[in-house]
CSV table of C-alpha atoms and ligand atoms in Angstrom, one decimal:
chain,number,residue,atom,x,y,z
A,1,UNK,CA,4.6,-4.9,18.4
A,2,UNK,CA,6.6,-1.9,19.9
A,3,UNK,CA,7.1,-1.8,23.4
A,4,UNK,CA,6.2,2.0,24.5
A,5,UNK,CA,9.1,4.0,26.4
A,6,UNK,CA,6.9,6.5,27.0
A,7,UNK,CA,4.8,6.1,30.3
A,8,UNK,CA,2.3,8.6,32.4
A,9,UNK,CA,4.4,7.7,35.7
A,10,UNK,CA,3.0,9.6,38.4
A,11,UNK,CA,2.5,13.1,37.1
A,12,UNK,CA,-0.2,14.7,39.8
A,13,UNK,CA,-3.3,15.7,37.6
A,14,UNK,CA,-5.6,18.1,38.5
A,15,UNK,CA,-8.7,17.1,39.7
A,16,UNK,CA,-10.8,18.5,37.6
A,17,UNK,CA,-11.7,16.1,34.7
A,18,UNK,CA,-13.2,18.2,32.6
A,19,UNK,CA,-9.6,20.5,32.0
A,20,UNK,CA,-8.1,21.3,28.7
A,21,UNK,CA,-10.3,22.2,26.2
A,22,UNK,CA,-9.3,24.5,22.8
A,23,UNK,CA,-12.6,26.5,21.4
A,24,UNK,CA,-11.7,28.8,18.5
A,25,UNK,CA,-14.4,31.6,17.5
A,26,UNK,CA,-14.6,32.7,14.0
A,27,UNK,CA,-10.9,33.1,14.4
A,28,UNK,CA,-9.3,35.3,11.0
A,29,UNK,CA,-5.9,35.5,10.7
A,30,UNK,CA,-4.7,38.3,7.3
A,31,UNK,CA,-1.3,38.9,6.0
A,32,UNK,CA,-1.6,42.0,4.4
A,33,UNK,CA,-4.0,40.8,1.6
A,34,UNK,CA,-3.5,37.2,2.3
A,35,UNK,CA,-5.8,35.3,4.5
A,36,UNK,CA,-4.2,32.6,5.7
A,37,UNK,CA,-7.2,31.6,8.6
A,38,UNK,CA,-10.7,32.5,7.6
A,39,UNK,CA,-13.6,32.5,10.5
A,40,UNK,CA,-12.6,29.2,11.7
A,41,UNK,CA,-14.9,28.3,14.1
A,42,UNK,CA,-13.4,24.4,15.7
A,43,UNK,CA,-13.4,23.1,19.4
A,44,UNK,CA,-11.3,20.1,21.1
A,45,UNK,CA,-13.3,19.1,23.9
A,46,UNK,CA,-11.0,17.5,27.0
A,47,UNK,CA,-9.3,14.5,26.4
A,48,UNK,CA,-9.5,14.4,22.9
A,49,UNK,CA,-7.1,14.4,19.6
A,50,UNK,CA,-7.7,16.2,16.8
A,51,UNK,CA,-5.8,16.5,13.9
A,52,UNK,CA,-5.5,19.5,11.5
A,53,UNK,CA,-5.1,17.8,7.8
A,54,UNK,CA,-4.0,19.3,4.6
A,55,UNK,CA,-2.3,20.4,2.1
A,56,UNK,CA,0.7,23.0,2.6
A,57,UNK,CA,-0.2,26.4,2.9
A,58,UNK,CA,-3.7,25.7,4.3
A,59,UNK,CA,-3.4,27.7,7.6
A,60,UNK,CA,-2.7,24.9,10.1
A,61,UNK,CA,0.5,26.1,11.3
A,62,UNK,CA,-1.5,30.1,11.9
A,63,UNK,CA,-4.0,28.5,13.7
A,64,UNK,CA,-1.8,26.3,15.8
A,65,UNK,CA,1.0,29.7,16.4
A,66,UNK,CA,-3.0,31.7,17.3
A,67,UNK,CA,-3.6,29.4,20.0
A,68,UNK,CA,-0.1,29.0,21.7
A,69,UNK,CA,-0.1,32.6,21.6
A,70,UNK,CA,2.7,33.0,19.5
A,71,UNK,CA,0.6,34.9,16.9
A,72,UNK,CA,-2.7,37.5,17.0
A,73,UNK,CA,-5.4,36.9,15.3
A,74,UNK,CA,-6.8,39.8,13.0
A,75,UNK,CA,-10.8,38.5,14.4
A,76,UNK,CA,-12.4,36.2,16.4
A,77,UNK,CA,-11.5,34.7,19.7
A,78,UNK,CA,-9.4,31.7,21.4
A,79,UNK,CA,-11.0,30.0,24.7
A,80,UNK,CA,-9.0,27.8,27.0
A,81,UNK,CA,-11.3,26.2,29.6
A,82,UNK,CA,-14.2,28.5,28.5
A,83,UNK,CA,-12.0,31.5,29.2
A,84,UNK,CA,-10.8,33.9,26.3
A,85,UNK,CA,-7.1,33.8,26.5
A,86,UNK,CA,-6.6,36.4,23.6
A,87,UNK,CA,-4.7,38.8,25.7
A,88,UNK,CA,-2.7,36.2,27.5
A,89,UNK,CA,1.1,35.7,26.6
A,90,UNK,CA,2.1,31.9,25.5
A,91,UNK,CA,3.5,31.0,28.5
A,92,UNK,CA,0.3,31.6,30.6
A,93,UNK,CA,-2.0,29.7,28.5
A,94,UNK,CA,-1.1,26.5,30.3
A,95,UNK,CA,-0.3,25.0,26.4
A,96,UNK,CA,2.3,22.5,25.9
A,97,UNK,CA,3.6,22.9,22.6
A,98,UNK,CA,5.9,20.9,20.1
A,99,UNK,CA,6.2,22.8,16.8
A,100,UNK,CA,8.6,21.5,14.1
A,101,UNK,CA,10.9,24.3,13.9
A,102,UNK,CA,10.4,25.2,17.8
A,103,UNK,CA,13.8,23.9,18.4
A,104,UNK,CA,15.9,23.0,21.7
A,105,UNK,CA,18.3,25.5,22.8
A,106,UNK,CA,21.4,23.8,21.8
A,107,UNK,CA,23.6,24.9,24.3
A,108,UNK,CA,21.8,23.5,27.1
A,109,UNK,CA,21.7,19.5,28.3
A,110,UNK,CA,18.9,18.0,27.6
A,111,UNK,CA,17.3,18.0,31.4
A,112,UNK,CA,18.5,21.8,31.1
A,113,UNK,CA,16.0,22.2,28.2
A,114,UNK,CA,13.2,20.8,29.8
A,115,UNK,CA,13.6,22.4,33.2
A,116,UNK,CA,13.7,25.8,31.1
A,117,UNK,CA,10.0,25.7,30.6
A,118,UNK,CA,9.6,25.6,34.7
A,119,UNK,CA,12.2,28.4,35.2
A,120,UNK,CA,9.8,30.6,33.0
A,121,UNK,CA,7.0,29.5,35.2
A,122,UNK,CA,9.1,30.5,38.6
A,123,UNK,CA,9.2,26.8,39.8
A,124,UNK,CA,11.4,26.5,42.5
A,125,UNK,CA,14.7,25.5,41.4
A,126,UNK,CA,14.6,21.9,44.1
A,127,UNK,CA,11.4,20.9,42.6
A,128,UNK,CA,12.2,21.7,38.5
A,129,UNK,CA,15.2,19.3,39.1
A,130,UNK,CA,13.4,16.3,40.1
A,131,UNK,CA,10.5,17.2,37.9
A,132,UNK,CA,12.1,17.4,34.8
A,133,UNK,CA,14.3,14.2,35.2
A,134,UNK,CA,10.4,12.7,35.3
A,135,UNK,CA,9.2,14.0,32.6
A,136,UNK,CA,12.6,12.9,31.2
A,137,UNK,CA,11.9,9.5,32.5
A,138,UNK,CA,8.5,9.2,30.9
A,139,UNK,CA,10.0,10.1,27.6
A,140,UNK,CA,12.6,7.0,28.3
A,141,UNK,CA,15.3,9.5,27.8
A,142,UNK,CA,16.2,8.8,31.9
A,143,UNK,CA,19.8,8.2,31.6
A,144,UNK,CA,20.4,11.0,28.6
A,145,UNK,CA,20.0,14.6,30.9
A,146,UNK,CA,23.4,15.4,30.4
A,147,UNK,CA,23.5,15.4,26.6
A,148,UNK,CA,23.1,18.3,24.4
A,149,UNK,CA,21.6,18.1,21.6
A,150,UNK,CA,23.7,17.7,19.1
A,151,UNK,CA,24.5,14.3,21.0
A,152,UNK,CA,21.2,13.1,20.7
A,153,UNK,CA,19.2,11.8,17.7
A,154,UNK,CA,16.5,12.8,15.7
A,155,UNK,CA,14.0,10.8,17.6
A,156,UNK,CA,15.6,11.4,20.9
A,157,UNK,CA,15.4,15.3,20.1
A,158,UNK,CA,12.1,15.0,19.7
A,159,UNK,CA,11.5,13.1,22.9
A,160,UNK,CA,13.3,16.0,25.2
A,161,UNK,CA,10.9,18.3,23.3
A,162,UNK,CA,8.0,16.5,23.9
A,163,UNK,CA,9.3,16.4,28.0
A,164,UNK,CA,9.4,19.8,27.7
A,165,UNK,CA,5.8,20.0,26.4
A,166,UNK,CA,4.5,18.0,29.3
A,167,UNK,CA,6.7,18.8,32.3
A,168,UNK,CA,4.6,21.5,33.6
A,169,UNK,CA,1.4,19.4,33.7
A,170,UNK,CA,-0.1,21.2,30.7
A,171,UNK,CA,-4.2,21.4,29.9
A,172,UNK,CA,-3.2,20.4,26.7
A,173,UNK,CA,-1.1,19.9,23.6
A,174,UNK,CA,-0.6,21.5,20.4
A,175,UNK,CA,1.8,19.4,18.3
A,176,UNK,CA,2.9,20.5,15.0
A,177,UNK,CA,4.5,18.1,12.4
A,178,UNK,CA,6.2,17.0,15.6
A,179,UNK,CA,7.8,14.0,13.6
A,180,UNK,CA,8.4,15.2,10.3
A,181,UNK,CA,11.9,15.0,10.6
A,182,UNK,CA,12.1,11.4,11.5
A,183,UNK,CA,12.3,8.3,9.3
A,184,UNK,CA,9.1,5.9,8.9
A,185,UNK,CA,10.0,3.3,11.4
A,186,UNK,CA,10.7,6.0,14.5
A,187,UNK,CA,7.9,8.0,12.9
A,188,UNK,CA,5.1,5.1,13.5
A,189,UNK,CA,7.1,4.3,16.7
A,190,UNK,CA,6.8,7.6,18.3
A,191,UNK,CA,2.8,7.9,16.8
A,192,UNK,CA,2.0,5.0,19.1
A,193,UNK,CA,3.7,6.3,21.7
A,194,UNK,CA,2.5,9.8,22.3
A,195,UNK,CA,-1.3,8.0,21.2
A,196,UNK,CA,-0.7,5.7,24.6
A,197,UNK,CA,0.7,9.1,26.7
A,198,UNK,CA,-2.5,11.1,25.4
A,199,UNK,CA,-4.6,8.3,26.4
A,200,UNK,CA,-2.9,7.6,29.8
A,201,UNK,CA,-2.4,10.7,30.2
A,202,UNK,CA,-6.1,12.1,29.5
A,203,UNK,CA,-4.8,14.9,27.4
A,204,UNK,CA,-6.3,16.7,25.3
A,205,UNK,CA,-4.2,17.1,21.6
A,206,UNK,CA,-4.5,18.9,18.9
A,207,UNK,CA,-2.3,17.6,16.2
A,208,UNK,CA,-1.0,19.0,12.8
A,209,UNK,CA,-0.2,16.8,10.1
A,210,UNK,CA,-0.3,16.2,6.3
A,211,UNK,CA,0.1,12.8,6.6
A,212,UNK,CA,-2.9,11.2,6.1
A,213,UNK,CA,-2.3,7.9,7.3
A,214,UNK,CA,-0.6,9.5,10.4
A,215,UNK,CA,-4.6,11.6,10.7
A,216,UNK,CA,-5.8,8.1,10.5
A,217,UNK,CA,-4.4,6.2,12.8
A,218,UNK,CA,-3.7,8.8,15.4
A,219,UNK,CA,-6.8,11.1,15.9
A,220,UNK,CA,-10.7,11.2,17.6
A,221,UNK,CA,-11.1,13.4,15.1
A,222,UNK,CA,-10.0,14.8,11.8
A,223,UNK,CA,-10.6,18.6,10.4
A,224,UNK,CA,-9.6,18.8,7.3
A,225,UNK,CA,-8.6,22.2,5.5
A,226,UNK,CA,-8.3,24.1,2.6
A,227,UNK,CA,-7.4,27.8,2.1
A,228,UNK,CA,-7.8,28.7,6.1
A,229,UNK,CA,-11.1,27.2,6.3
A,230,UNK,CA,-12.5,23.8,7.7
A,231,UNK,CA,-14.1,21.9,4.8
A,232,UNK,CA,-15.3,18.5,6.8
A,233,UNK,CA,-14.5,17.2,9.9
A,234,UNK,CA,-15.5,13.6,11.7
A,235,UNK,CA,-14.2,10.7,12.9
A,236,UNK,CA,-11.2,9.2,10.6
A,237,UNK,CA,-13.9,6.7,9.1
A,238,UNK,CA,-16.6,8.9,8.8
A,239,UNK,CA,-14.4,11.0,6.7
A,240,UNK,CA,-12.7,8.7,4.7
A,241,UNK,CA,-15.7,6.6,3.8
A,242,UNK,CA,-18.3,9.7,3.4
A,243,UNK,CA,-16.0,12.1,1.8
A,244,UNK,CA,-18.0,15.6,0.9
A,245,UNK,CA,-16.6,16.9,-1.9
A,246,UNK,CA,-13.9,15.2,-4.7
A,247,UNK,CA,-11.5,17.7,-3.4
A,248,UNK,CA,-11.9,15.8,0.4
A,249,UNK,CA,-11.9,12.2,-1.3
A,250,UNK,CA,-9.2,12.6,-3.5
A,251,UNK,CA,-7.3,14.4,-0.6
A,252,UNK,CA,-7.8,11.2,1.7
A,253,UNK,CA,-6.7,8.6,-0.6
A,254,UNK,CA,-8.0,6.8,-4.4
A,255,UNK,CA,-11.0,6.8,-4.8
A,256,UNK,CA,-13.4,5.8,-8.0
A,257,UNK,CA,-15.6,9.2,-8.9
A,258,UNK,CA,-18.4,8.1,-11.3
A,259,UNK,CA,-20.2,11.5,-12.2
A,260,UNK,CA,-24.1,11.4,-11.4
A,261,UNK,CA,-27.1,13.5,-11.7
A,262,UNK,CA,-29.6,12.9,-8.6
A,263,UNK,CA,-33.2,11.4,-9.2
A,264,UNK,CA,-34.4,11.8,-5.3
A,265,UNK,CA,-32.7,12.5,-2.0
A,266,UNK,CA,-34.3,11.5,1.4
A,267,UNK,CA,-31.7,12.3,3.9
A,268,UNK,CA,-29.7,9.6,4.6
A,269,UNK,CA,-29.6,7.9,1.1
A,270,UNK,CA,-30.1,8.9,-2.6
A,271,UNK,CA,-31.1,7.3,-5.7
A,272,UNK,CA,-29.0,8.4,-8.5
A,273,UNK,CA,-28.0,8.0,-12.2
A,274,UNK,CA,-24.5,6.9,-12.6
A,275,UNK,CA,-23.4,8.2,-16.5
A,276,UNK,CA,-23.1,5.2,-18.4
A,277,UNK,CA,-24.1,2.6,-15.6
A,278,UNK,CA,-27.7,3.5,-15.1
A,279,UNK,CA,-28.9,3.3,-12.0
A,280,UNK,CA,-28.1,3.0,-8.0
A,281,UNK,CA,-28.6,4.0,-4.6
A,282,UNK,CA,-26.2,5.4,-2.6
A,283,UNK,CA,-25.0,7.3,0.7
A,284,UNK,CA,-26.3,10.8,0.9
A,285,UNK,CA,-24.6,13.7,3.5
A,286,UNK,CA,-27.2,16.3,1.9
A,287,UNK,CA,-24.2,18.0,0.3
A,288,UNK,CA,-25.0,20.5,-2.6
A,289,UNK,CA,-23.3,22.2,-5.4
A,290,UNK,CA,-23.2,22.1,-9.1
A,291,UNK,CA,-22.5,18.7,-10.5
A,292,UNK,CA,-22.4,15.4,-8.3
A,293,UNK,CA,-20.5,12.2,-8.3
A,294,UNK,CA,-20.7,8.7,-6.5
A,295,UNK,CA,-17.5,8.2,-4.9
A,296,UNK,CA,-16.7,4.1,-4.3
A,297,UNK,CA,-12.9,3.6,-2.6
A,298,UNK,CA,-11.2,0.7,-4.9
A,299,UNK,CA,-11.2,-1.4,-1.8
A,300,UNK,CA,-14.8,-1.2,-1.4
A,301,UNK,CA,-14.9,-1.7,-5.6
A,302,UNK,CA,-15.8,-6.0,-5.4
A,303,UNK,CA,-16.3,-8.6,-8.3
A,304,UNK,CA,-20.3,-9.7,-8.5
A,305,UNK,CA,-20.3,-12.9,-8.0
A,306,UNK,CA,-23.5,-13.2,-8.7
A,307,UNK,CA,-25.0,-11.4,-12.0
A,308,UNK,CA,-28.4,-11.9,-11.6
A,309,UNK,CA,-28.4,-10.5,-8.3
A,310,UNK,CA,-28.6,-7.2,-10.0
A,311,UNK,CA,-26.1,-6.1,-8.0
A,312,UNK,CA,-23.5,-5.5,-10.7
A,313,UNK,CA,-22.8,-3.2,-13.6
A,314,UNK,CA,-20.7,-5.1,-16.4
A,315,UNK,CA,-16.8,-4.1,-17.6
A,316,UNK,CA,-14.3,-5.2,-18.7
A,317,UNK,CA,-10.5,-6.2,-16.9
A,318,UNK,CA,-7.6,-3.7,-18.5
A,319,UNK,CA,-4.7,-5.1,-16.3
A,320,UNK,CA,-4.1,-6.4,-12.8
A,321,UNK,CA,-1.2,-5.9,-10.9
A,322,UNK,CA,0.0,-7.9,-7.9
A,323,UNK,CA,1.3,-4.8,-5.4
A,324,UNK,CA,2.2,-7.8,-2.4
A,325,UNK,CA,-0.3,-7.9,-0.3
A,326,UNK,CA,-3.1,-6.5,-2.5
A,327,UNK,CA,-3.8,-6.9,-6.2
A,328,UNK,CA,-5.0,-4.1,-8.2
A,329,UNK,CA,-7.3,-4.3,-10.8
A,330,UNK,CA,-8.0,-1.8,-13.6
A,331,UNK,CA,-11.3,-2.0,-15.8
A,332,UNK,CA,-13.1,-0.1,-17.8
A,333,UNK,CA,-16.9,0.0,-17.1
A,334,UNK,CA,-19.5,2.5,-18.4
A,335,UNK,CA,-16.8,4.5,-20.1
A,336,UNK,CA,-15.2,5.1,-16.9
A,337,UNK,CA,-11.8,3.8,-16.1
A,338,UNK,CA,-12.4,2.5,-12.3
A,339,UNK,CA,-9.8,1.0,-10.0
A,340,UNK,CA,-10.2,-2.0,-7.6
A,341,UNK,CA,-8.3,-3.4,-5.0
A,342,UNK,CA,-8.3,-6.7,-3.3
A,343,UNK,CA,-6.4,-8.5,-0.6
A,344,UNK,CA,-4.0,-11.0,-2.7
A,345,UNK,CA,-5.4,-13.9,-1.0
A,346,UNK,CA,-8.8,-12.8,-1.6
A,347,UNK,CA,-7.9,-12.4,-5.5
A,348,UNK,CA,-8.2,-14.8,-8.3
A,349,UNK,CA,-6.1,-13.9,-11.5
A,350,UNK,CA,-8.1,-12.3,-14.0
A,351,UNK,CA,-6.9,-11.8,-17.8
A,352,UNK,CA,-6.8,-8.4,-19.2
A,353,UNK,CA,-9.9,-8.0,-21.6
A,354,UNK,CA,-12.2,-10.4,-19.5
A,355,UNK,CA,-15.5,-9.7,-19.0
A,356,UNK,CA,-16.6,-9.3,-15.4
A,357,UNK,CA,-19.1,-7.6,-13.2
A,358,UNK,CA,-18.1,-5.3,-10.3
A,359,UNK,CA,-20.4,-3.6,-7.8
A,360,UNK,CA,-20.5,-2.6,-4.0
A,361,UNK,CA,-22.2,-2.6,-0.6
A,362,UNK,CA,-24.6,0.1,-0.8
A,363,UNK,CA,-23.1,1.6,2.3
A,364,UNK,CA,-19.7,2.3,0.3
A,365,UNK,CA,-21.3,4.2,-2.4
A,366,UNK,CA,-21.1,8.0,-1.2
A,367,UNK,CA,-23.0,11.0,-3.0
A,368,UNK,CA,-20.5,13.8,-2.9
A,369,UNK,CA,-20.3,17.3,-5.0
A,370,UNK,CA,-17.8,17.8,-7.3
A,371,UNK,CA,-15.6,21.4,-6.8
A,372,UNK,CA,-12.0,20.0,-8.5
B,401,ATP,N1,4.4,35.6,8.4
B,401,ATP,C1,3.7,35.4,7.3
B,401,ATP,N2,3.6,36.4,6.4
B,401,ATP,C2,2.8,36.3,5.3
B,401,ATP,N3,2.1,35.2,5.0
B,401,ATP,C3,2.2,34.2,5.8
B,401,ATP,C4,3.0,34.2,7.0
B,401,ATP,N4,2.8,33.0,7.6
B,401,ATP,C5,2.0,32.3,6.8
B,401,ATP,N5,1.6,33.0,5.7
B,401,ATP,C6,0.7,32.5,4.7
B,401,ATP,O1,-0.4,32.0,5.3
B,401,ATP,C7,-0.9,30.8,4.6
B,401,ATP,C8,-1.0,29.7,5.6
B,401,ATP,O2,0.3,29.3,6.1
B,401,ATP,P1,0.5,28.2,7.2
B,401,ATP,O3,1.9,28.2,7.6
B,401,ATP,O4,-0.5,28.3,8.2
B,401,ATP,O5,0.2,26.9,6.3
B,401,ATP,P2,0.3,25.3,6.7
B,401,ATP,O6,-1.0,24.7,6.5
B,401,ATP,O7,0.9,25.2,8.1
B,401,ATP,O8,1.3,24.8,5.6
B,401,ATP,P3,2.5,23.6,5.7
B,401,ATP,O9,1.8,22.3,5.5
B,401,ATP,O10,3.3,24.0,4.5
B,401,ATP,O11,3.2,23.8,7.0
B,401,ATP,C9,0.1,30.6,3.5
B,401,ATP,O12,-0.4,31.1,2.3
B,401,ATP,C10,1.3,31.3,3.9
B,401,ATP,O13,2.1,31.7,2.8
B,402,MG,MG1,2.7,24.4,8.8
């Protein structure tokens, strides 16, 4: 377990709970002919984290830049605390804001840096002082203020910059790929530790990432896009396990896609035929396009252990492979080439060519459409 450096301390709040959230309106963002944001319509109520997820290019960085301030928007409207803010400059929309490439000024200390975001909010000079040694403080970067940056690490850049984002008692924070520069191990380090700030802190956060693990373990909620617009959003689970589309399954991790045609749908669930495995029922989200496809996450793939339970559709072992600390199996089944995973002490060894039957909860089985 790491031990957090990163502590609320004793930073006054404002009283009223119900502070910081982010409502965007059928925001539109153009480039010329390219639209990078497209009627995005997405709120973060107080307190909570949501992350923007996917690939590059899909407008996360234009929406973050619309609601700091730093760009316009071509349509639509940003609300901070119910209030438009669309005319407001950046430094008046009470936003605390880390962006990857928003970097420290590199000829000031670091407690110089951090008291800069005061001085352009006309704090008295007494009280930015003692207040940005805090927020210093609650970043565990106490005894560093004097450094610049070039004498500080990645990690410990990153720190200064998040003091910065937090030193003026923000409503909330925008963070953009704040770690992307740092290697795995600081990386998950400083993920726990802004989660237990946010949390202590009662923040809300909206995150940008294209890590997905990072989405998962971090956020309330996850919006995922694609070409400026929101294509699902829901808690990390919800997603992952009841993926929409192939494009949102495939995005979030493996996943097994056996193509379908639908025999009845009533809300919640669906009976469907699987090609080449016959019949199941499965998770329905009411999704609908032109062709469909039953979606089953290799770790949710099981051996039947018990054929005549009917729970079970015959195939046949290809290879397994032990990874460490889960074995995976490929078989062919149905004429589809399916993956599972197991734990590897959950796992007997199984022989390339044997026959076995696999199947699933019928919880894990999701109806999705396929776009890809
Ligand atoms: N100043 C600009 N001028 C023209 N096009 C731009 C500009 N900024 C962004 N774009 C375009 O808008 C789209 C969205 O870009 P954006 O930076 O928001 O993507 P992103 O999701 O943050 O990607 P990444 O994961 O690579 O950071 C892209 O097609 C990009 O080329
Ligand atoms: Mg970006």
């Amino acid at each position: 377990m790491t031990t957090s450096t990163i502590s609320a301390g004793s930073i006054p709040r404002s009283g009223n709970l119900a502070q910081g959230a982010i409502e965007l309106r059928q925001v539109s963002k153009s480039y010329g002919d390219v639209t990078a944001v497209d009627q995005l319509d997405l709120t973060v109520e107080p307190g909570e984290f949501v992350t923007l997820l996917g690939p590059s290019g899909s407008g996360k960085t234009t929406t973050m830049m619309m609601v700091a301030g730093f760009e316009d928007h071509t349509a639509g409207s940003v609300l901070i605390d119910g209030k438009p803010v669309d005319t407001l400059p950046p430094r008046d929309r009470n936003l605390g804001v880390v962006f990857q490439n928003y970097a420290l000024f590199p000829h000031m200390s670091a407690l110089e840096n951090v008291e800069f975001a005061l001085r352009m909010r006309k704090v008295p000079k007494a009280e930015r002082r003692q207040r940005a040694a805090d927020a210093l403080e609650r970043v565990g970067l106490g005894r560093m203020g004097d450094r610049k940056p070039r004498q500080l690490s990645g990690g410990q850049q990153q720190r200064v910059a998040l003091a910065r984002a937090l030193v003026f008692n923000p409503a909330a924070l925008l963070l953009d790929e704040p770690m992307a520069a740092l290697d795995k191990r600081l990386r998950e380090q400083m993920q726990e530790e802004i989660k237990t700030l946010q949390k202590s802190l009662g923040i809300s956060v909206l995150f940008v990432t294209h890590d997905q693990d990072e989405a998962m373990a971090m956020s309330d909620r996850i919006v995922v896009m694609r070409d400026g617009k929101i294509v699902q959003s829901g808690p990390p689970e919800d997603v992952y396990n009841h993926p929409l589309t192939d494009w949102v399954a495939s995005f979030l991790g493996d996943t097994n896609l056996i193509p379908c045609t639908i025999i009845e749908r009533d809300g919640e669930q669906a009976v469907v035929d699987m090609e080449g495995l016959g019949r199941a029922r499965v998770r329905d989200r009411g999704a609908t396009g032109e062709s469909y496809a039953v979606s089953i996450r290799p770790e949710h793939l099981k051996f039947s252990t018990e054929p005549a339970a009917g729970n079970g559709y015959p195939a046949t072992v290809v290879s397994s492979t032990n990874l460490g600390a889960t074995v995976r199996h490929r078989l062919r089944a149905g004429g589809h080439d399916l993956q599972l995973r197991e734990l590897s002490s959950d796992g007997a060894g199984r022989l390339p060519e044997e026959e076995v039957r696999v199947g699933w909860d019928a919880d894990r089985a999701q109806l999705l459409v396929l776009e890809s």
